[in-house]
GROMACS .gro file of C-alpha atoms in nm:
model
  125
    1UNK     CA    1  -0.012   1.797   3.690
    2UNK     CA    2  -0.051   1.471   3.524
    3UNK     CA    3   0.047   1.340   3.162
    4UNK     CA    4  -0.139   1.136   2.918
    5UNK     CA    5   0.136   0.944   2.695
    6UNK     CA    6   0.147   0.937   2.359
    7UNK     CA    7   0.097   0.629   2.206
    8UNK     CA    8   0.046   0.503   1.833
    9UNK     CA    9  -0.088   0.199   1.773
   10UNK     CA   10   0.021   0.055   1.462
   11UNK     CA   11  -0.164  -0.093   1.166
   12UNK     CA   12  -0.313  -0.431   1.278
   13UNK     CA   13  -0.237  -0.710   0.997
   14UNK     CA   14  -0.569  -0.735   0.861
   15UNK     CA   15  -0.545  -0.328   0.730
   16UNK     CA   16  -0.197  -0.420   0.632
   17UNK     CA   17  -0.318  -0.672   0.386
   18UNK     CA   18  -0.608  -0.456   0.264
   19UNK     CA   19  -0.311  -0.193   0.173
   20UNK     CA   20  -0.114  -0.451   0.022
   21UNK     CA   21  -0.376  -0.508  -0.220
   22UNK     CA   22  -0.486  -0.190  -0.292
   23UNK     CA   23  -0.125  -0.125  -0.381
   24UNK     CA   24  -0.124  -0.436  -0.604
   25UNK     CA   25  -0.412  -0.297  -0.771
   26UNK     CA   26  -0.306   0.036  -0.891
   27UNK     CA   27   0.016  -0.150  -0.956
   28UNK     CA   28  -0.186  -0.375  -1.190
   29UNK     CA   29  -0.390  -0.121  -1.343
   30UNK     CA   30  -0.056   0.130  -1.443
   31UNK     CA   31   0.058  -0.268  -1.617
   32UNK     CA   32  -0.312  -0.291  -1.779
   33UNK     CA   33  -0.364   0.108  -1.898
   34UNK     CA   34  -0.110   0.061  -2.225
   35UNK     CA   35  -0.309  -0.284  -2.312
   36UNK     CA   36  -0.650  -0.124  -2.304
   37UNK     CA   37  -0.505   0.161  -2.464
   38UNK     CA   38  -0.403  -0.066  -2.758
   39UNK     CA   39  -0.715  -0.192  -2.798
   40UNK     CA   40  -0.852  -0.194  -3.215
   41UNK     CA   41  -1.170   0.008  -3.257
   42UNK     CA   42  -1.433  -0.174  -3.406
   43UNK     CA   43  -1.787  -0.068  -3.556
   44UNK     CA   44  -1.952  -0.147  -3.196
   45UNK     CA   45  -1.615   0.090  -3.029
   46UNK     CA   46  -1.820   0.305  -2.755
   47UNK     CA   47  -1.633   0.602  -2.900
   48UNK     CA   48  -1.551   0.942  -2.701
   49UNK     CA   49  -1.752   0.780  -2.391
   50UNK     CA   50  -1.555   0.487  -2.378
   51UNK     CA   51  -1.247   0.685  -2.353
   52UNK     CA   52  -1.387   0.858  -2.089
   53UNK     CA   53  -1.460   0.537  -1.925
   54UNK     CA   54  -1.213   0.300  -1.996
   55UNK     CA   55  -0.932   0.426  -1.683
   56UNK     CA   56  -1.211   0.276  -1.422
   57UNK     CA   57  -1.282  -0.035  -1.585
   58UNK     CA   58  -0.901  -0.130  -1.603
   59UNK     CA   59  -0.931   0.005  -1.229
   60UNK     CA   60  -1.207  -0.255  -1.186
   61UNK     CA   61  -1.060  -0.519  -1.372
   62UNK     CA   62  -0.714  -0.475  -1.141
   63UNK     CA   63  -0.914  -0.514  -0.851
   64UNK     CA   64  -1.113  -0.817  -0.919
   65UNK     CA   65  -0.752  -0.956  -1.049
   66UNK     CA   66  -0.670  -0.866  -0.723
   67UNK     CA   67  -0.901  -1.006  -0.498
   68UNK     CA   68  -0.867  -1.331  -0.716
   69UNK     CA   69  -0.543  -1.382  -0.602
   70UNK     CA   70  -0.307  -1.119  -0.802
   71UNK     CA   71   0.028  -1.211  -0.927
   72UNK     CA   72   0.173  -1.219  -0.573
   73UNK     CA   73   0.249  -0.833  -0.510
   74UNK     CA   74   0.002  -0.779  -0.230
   75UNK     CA   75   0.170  -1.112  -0.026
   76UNK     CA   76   0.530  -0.972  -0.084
   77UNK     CA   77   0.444  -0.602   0.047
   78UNK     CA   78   0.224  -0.725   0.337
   79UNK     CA   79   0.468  -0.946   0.459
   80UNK     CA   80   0.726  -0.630   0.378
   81UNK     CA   81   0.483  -0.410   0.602
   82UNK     CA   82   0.478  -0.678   0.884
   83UNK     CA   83   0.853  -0.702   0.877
   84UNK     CA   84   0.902  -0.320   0.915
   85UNK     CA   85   0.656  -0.292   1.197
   86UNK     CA   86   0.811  -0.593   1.337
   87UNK     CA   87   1.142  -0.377   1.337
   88UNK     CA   88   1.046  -0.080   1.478
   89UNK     CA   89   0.868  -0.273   1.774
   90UNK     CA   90   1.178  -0.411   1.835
   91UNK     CA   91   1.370  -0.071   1.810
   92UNK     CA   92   1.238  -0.042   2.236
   93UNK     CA   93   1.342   0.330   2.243
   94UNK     CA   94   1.236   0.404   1.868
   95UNK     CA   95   1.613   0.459   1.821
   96UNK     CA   96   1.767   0.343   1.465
   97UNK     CA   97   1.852   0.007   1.573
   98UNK     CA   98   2.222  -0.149   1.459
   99UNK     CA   99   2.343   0.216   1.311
  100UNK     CA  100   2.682   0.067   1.377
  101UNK     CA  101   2.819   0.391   1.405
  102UNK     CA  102   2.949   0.350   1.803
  103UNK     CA  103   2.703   0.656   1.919
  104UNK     CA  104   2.366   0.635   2.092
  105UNK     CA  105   2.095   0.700   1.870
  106UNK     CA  106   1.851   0.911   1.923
  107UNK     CA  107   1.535   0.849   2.032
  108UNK     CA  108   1.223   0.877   1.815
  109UNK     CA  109   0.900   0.878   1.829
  110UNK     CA  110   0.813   0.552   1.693
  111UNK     CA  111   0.543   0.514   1.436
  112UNK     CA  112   0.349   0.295   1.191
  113UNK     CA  113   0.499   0.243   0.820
  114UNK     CA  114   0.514   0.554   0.637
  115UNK     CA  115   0.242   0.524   0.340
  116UNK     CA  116   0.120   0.714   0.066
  117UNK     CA  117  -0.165   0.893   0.081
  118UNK     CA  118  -0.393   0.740  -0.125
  119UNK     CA  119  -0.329   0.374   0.055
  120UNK     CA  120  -0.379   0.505   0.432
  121UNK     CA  121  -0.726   0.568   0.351
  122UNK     CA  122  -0.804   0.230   0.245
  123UNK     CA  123  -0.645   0.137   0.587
  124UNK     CA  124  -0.814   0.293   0.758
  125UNK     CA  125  -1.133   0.132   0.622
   0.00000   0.00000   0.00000
């Protein structure tokens, strides 16, 4: 009988970084909803449309902020993400490395950063 072993191969930097700016994205566009939301109506106001509107363009405007550089979220989680990965490639069993407690640890099976739904998909792209 043979075996075919598991393996995971974990996030390569370049999908790292795209998650890292997604993430500063819909960071930037919770920070931008209450400013749009403040906005005065005016004569040429787009009315009950642009309400219905308005969420994606802050959503677009938070990307292109993005992509232009951000305010530095997407660097400090990427190198956050490589740091963790770095970690658990270092764990060798996928044990919790340095527990401190005087016992083995058990062994796990090791695997890539734990993110939220909505951000592995743009990984994955």
């Amino acid at each position: 009988m043979s075996t075919i072993p598991a393996t995971l191969r974990a996030p390569d930097s370049s999908a790292l970084a795209r998650v890292a700016r997604r993430f500063e994205a819909q960071a930037l566009s919770a920070l931008l909803k209450p400013v749009f939301g403040e906005a005065p109506k005016g004569l040429l106001s787009g009315g009950p449309a642009e309400d219905q509107w308005r969420p994606m363009l802050v959503e677009q405007h938070a990307r292109a902020w993005t992509e232009r550089g951000g305010i530095g979220i997407a660097a400090s989680v990427h190198a956050e993400l490589l740091r963790a990965q770095a970690a658990q490639a270092g764990d060798g069993a996928g044990g919790v490395a340095g527990a401190g407690n005087g016992r083995a640890a058990a062994p796990s099976i090791a695997r890539a950063p734990v993110l939220p739904a909505s951000l592995q998909e743009g990984a994955r792209r």
